[in-house]
Amino acid sequence: EPEVTQTPSHQVTQMGQEVILRCVPISNHLYFYWYRQILGQKVEFLVSFYNNEISEKSEIFDDQFSVERPDGSNFTLKIRSTKLEDSAMYFCASTRWNRATGNTIYFGEGSWLTVV
Amino acid sequence: AQKITQTQPGMFVQEKEAVTLDCTYDTSDQSYGLFWYKQPSSGEMIFLIYQGSYDEQNATEGRYSLNFQKARKSANLVISASQLGDSAMYFCATCPGTYKYIFGTGTRLKVLA
């Protein structure tokens, strides 16, 4: 069964460093997302991406964040200068609408980011 | 603004019993989807079940069913014949359009042997 894959599964970084989280969405999906979940809290929307551009972004997704689809398969989230409060699980997700499951999004296993 | 409310922070259920996890939503959109995800302690988000706002029948997926009451704006998840492996965090979500899901705060379910 096709799945969303994410790397790395866990990364520890120094405050102020740049981090790139990588994702390979399901191959025939058209919409891509990044969500984050701070430990013990709910899942928060960061950004959605369609047709090679950002469709929508939340207030969390400030100038420190950027997304890119550099080729036909990868989808990356970059945090330019990490802060302690960026420590969270980051989920990549993708979807393609169909009648049976609507616009169900399928998540990767997540990338744990710890900023020290 | 769209909102999902899960009022049960934690629930216990005896193994083999059924359990209902509550979810209410608030949206002004006519067309929307309702979803439930399971998050075990390992952290991944596992899709369980989907209900479209125009679907008249309640969605079912194995031991999971979604009790959809449109007028009350509720989308409760029913898990029948609970198993120990059902112990996890459960999130209700809505997606009024394609671009953005909104999640509730989750319900932590513990299945007792």
Coordinates of N, CA, C and O in Angstrom, one line a residue, chain B:
Chain B
A1 N -15.5 30.7 12.0 CA -14.3 29.9 11.8 C -14.7 28.4 12.1 O -15.5 28.2 13.0
Q2 N -14.1 27.5 11.4 CA -14.3 26.1 11.6 C -13.7 25.7 12.9 O -12.6 26.1 13.3
K3 N -14.4 24.7 13.6 CA -13.9 24.3 14.9 C -14.3 22.9 15.2 O -15.4 22.5 14.8
I4 N -13.4 22.1 15.8 CA -13.8 20.8 16.3 C -13.7 20.7 17.8 O -12.7 21.2 18.3
T5 N -14.7 20.1 18.4 CA -14.6 20.0 19.9 C -14.7 18.6 20.3 O -15.6 17.8 19.9
Q6 N -13.7 18.1 21.1 CA -13.7 16.8 21.7 C -13.7 17.0 23.2 O -12.7 17.5 23.7
T7 N -14.8 16.7 23.8 CA -15.0 17.1 25.2 C -14.4 16.0 26.2 O -14.4 16.3 27.4
Q8 N -14.0 14.9 25.7 CA -13.6 13.8 26.6 C -12.0 13.7 26.5 O -11.5 13.2 25.6
P9 N -11.3 14.3 27.5 CA -9.9 14.2 27.4 C -9.4 12.7 27.5 O -8.4 12.4 26.9
G10 N -10.1 11.9 28.3 CA -9.7 10.5 28.5 C -10.9 9.7 28.7 O -11.9 10.1 29.2
M11 N -10.8 8.4 28.2 CA -11.9 7.4 28.4 C -11.3 6.1 28.7 O -10.2 5.7 28.2
F12 N -12.0 5.3 29.5 CA -11.6 3.9 29.7 C -12.8 3.0 29.2 O -13.9 3.4 29.2
V13 N -12.4 1.9 28.7 CA -13.3 0.9 28.2 C -12.8 -0.5 28.5 O -11.6 -0.7 28.5
Q14 N -13.7 -1.4 28.9 CA -13.3 -2.8 29.1 C -13.1 -3.5 27.8 O -13.9 -3.2 26.8
E15 N -12.1 -4.3 27.7 CA -11.9 -5.1 26.5 C -13.2 -5.8 26.1 O -13.9 -6.3 26.9
K16 N -13.4 -5.8 24.8 CA -14.6 -6.4 24.1 C -15.8 -5.6 24.2 O -16.9 -6.0 23.6
E17 N -15.8 -4.5 25.0 CA -17.0 -3.6 25.0 C -16.9 -2.6 23.9 O -15.8 -2.4 23.3
A18 N -18.0 -1.9 23.6 CA -18.0 -0.8 22.7 C -17.8 0.5 23.4 O -18.1 0.6 24.6
V19 N -17.3 1.4 22.7 CA -17.1 2.8 23.2 C -17.4 3.8 22.2 O -17.2 3.6 21.0
T20 N -17.9 4.9 22.7 CA -18.2 6.1 21.8 C -17.3 7.3 22.2 O -17.3 7.7 23.3
L21 N -16.6 7.8 21.2 CA -15.8 9.0 21.4 C -16.6 10.2 20.7 O -16.9 10.1 19.5
D22 N -16.8 11.2 21.5 CA -17.6 12.3 21.0 C -16.8 13.3 20.2 O -15.6 13.6 20.5
C23 N -17.5 13.9 19.2 CA -16.9 15.0 18.4 C -18.1 15.9 17.9 O -19.0 15.4 17.4
T24 N -17.9 17.1 18.2 CA -18.9 18.1 17.5 C -18.0 19.1 16.7 O -16.9 19.3 17.0
Y25 N -18.7 19.6 15.7 CA -18.0 20.4 14.8 C -18.8 21.7 14.5 O -20.0 21.7 14.7
D26 N -18.1 22.7 14.1 CA -18.8 23.9 13.7 C -18.2 24.4 12.4 O -17.0 24.7 12.3
T27 N -19.0 24.4 11.4 CA -18.6 24.9 10.1 C -19.8 25.6 9.4 O -20.9 25.1 9.6
S28 N -19.5 26.6 8.6 CA -20.6 27.2 7.9 C -20.6 26.7 6.4 O -21.5 27.1 5.6
D29 N -19.7 25.8 6.1 CA -19.7 25.3 4.7 C -20.8 24.2 4.5 O -21.1 23.5 5.5
Q30 N -21.2 24.2 3.3 CA -22.3 23.2 3.0 C -21.6 21.8 2.7 O -22.2 20.8 3.0
S31 N -20.4 21.8 2.2 CA -19.7 20.6 1.8 C -18.5 20.5 2.6 O -17.6 21.4 2.6
Y32 N -18.4 19.4 3.3 CA -17.2 19.2 4.2 C -17.0 17.7 4.5 O -17.9 16.9 4.3
G33 N -15.9 17.4 4.9 CA -15.6 16.0 5.3 C -15.3 15.9 6.8 O -14.9 16.9 7.4
L34 N -15.6 14.8 7.4 CA -15.3 14.5 8.8 C -14.5 13.2 8.9 O -14.7 12.3 8.2
F35 N -13.5 13.3 9.7 CA -12.5 12.2 9.7 C -12.1 11.9 11.2 O -12.2 12.7 12.1
W36 N -11.7 10.7 11.4 CA -11.1 10.2 12.6 C -9.7 9.6 12.4 O -9.6 8.8 11.4
Y37 N -8.8 10.0 13.2 CA -7.4 9.4 13.2 C -7.1 8.9 14.5 O -7.5 9.4 15.6
K38 N -6.3 7.8 14.5 CA -5.7 7.2 15.7 C -4.2 7.5 15.8 O -3.5 7.4 14.8
Q39 N -3.8 7.9 17.0 CA -2.4 8.1 17.2 C -1.9 7.3 18.4 O -2.1 7.6 19.5
P40 N -1.3 6.1 18.1 CA -0.7 5.3 19.1 C 0.5 6.0 19.8 O 0.9 7.0 19.3
S41 N 1.0 5.4 20.8 CA 2.1 6.0 21.5 C 3.3 6.1 20.7 O 4.2 7.0 21.0
S42 N 3.4 5.4 19.6 CA 4.6 5.5 18.7 C 4.5 6.8 17.9 O 5.5 7.2 17.2
G43 N 3.4 7.5 17.8 CA 3.3 8.8 17.3 C 2.7 9.0 15.9 O 2.3 10.1 15.5
E44 N 2.6 7.9 15.1 CA 2.1 8.1 13.8 C 0.6 8.4 13.8 O -0.1 8.1 14.7
M45 N 0.1 9.0 12.7 CA -1.3 9.3 12.6 C -1.9 8.4 11.6 O -1.6 8.4 10.4
I46 N -2.9 7.6 12.1 CA -3.5 6.5 11.3 C -4.9 6.9 10.9 O -5.7 7.1 11.8
F47 N -5.2 7.0 9.6 CA -6.6 7.3 9.2 C -7.5 6.1 9.5 O -7.2 4.9 9.3
L48 N -8.7 6.4 10.1 CA -9.6 5.4 10.5 C -10.9 5.4 9.6 O -11.3 4.4 9.1
I49 N -11.5 6.6 9.5 CA -12.8 6.6 8.8 C -13.1 8.0 8.4 O -12.7 9.0 8.9
Y50 N -13.9 8.0 7.3 CA -14.3 9.3 6.6 C -15.8 9.3 6.4 O -16.5 8.3 6.1
Q51 N -16.4 10.5 6.7 CA -17.8 10.8 6.4 C -17.9 12.0 5.6 O -17.4 13.1 6.0
G52 N -18.6 12.0 4.5 CA -18.9 13.2 3.7 C -20.1 13.8 4.2 O -21.1 13.1 4.6
S53 N -20.2 15.1 4.1 CA -21.4 15.8 4.6 C -22.7 15.5 3.9 O -23.8 15.7 4.4
Y54 N -22.6 15.1 2.6 CA -23.7 14.7 1.9 C -24.1 13.2 1.9 O -25.1 12.8 1.4
D55 N -23.2 12.5 2.6 CA -23.5 11.0 2.7 C -24.6 10.8 3.7 O -24.5 11.3 4.9
E56 N -25.7 10.1 3.3 CA -26.8 10.0 4.2 C -26.6 8.8 5.2 O -27.2 8.8 6.3
Q57 N -25.8 7.8 4.7 CA -25.6 6.7 5.6 C -24.3 6.9 6.5 O -23.3 7.5 6.0
N58 N -24.4 6.4 7.7 CA -23.2 6.5 8.5 C -22.1 5.6 8.0 O -22.3 4.5 7.5
A59 N -20.9 6.2 8.0 CA -19.7 5.4 7.5 C -19.3 4.3 8.5 O -19.5 4.4 9.7
T60 N -18.9 3.2 7.9 CA -18.4 2.1 8.7 C -17.1 1.6 8.1 O -17.0 1.6 6.9
E61 N -16.3 1.1 8.9 CA -15.0 0.6 8.5 C -14.5 -0.5 9.5 O -13.9 -0.1 10.5
G62 N -14.9 -1.7 9.2 CA -14.6 -2.8 10.2 C -15.2 -2.5 11.5 O -16.5 -2.4 11.6
R63 N -14.4 -2.4 12.6 CA -15.0 -2.2 13.9 C -15.3 -0.8 14.2 O -15.8 -0.4 15.3
Y64 N -15.0 0.1 13.3 CA -15.2 1.5 13.5 C -16.5 2.0 12.7 O -16.7 1.6 11.6
S65 N -17.3 2.8 13.4 CA -18.4 3.4 12.7 C -18.5 4.8 13.1 O -18.1 5.2 14.2
L66 N -19.0 5.7 12.3 CA -19.1 7.1 12.6 C -20.6 7.4 12.7 O -21.4 7.2 11.7
N67 N -21.0 7.9 13.8 CA -22.4 8.2 14.1 C -22.6 9.7 13.7 O -22.3 10.6 14.5
F68 N -23.1 9.9 12.5 CA -23.1 11.3 11.9 C -24.5 11.8 12.1 O -25.5 11.3 11.6
Q69 N -24.6 12.9 12.9 CA -25.9 13.6 13.1 C -25.7 15.0 12.7 O -25.2 15.9 13.4
K70 N -26.1 15.3 11.4 CA -25.8 16.5 10.8 C -26.5 17.7 11.5 O -25.9 18.8 11.7
A71 N -27.7 17.5 11.9 CA -28.5 18.6 12.5 C -27.8 19.0 13.8 O -27.8 20.2 14.2
R72 N -27.3 18.1 14.5 CA -26.6 18.3 15.8 C -25.1 18.6 15.6 O -24.4 18.9 16.6
K73 N -24.6 18.6 14.4 CA -23.2 18.8 14.1 C -22.3 17.9 15.0 O -21.4 18.4 15.6
S74 N -22.7 16.6 15.0 CA -21.8 15.7 15.7 C -21.4 14.6 14.8 O -22.1 14.2 13.9
A75 N -20.2 14.0 15.1 CA -19.6 13.0 14.3 C -18.9 12.0 15.3 O -17.6 12.0 15.3
N76 N -19.6 11.3 16.1 CA -19.0 10.5 17.1 C -18.5 9.2 16.5 O -19.0 8.6 15.6
L77 N -17.3 8.8 17.0 CA -16.7 7.5 16.6 C -17.1 6.4 17.6 O -17.0 6.6 18.8
V78 N -17.6 5.3 17.0 CA -18.0 4.1 17.8 C -17.0 3.0 17.5 O -16.8 2.7 16.3
I79 N -16.3 2.5 18.5 CA -15.4 1.4 18.3 C -16.1 0.2 19.0 O -16.4 0.2 20.2
S80 N -16.4 -0.8 18.2 CA -17.1 -2.0 18.8 C -16.0 -3.0 19.2 O -14.9 -3.0 18.6
A81 N -16.3 -3.9 20.1 CA -15.5 -5.0 20.5 C -14.0 -4.5 20.7 O -13.1 -5.0 20.1
S82 N -13.8 -3.6 21.7 CA -12.5 -3.0 21.9 C -11.4 -4.0 22.1 O -11.7 -5.0 22.8
Q83 N -10.3 -3.7 21.6 CA -9.1 -4.5 21.8 C -8.0 -3.7 22.5 O -8.0 -2.5 22.5
L84 N -7.1 -4.4 23.1 CA -6.0 -3.7 23.9 C -5.2 -2.8 22.9 O -4.8 -1.7 23.3
G85 N -5.1 -3.2 21.7 CA -4.4 -2.4 20.7 C -5.1 -1.1 20.3 O -4.6 -0.3 19.6
D86 N -6.4 -1.0 20.8 CA -7.1 0.3 20.5 C -6.7 1.4 21.4 O -7.1 2.5 21.2
S87 N -5.9 1.1 22.4 CA -5.5 2.1 23.4 C -4.6 3.1 22.6 O -3.5 2.7 22.1
A88 N -5.0 4.4 22.6 CA -4.3 5.4 21.8 C -5.0 6.7 22.0 O -6.0 6.8 22.7
M89 N -4.5 7.7 21.3 CA -5.1 9.0 21.2 C -6.0 9.0 19.9 O -5.5 8.5 18.9
Y90 N -7.2 9.6 20.0 CA -8.0 9.6 18.8 C -8.4 11.1 18.6 O -8.8 11.8 19.4
F91 N -8.2 11.5 17.3 CA -8.5 12.8 16.9 C -9.6 12.9 15.9 O -9.6 12.1 14.9
C92 N -10.5 13.8 16.1 CA -11.5 14.1 15.1 C -11.1 15.3 14.3 O -10.4 16.2 14.8
A93 N -11.4 15.3 13.0 CA -11.0 16.4 12.2 C -12.0 16.7 11.1 O -12.8 15.9 10.8
T94 N -12.0 18.0 10.7 CA -12.9 18.3 9.6 C -12.1 19.0 8.5 O -11.0 19.6 8.8
C95 N -12.6 19.0 7.3 CA -11.9 19.6 6.2 C -13.0 20.3 5.3 O -13.6 19.6 4.5
P96 N -13.2 21.5 5.5 CA -14.2 22.2 4.7 C -13.9 22.4 3.3 O -14.7 22.6 2.5
G97 N -12.6 22.4 3.0 CA -12.1 22.4 1.6 C -11.0 21.5 1.5 O -10.7 20.7 2.4
T98 N -10.3 21.6 0.4 CA -9.2 20.7 0.2 C -7.9 21.1 1.0 O -7.1 20.3 1.2
Y99 N -7.8 22.3 1.3 CA -6.5 22.8 1.7 C -6.2 22.7 3.2 O -5.0 22.8 3.5
K100 N -7.1 22.6 4.1 CA -6.8 22.7 5.5 C -7.6 21.9 6.3 O -8.9 22.0 6.3
Y101 N -7.0 21.0 7.1 CA -7.7 20.2 8.1 C -7.7 20.9 9.4 O -6.7 21.6 9.8
I102 N -8.8 20.8 10.2 CA -8.8 21.3 11.6 C -9.0 20.1 12.5 O -10.0 19.4 12.3
F103 N -8.2 20.0 13.5 CA -8.2 18.9 14.4 C -8.8 19.3 15.8 O -8.6 20.4 16.2
G104 N -9.4 18.3 16.4 CA -9.8 18.5 17.8 C -8.6 18.3 18.7 O -7.5 17.9 18.3
T105 N -8.8 18.4 20.0 CA -7.7 18.2 21.0 C -7.5 16.8 21.3 O -6.5 16.5 22.0
G106 N -8.4 15.9 20.9 CA -8.1 14.5 21.0 C -8.7 13.9 22.3 O -9.0 14.6 23.3
T107 N -8.9 12.6 22.2 CA -9.4 11.8 23.4 C -8.5 10.6 23.6 O -8.2 9.9 22.6
R108 N -7.9 10.5 24.8 CA -7.0 9.4 25.0 C -7.9 8.2 25.5 O -8.5 8.3 26.6
L109 N -7.8 7.1 24.8 CA -8.6 5.9 25.1 C -7.7 4.9 25.7 O -6.6 4.6 25.2
K110 N -8.1 4.3 26.8 CA -7.4 3.2 27.4 C -8.3 2.0 27.5 O -9.4 2.1 28.1
V111 N -7.9 0.9 26.9 CA -8.7 -0.3 27.0 C -8.1 -1.2 28.1 O -6.9 -1.5 28.1
L112 N -9.0 -1.6 29.0 CA -8.6 -2.4 30.1 C -8.9 -3.9 29.9 O -9.9 -4.3 29.4
A113 N -7.9 -4.7 30.3 CA -8.0 -6.1 30.1 C -8.9 -6.7 31.2 O -9.2 -6.2 32.2

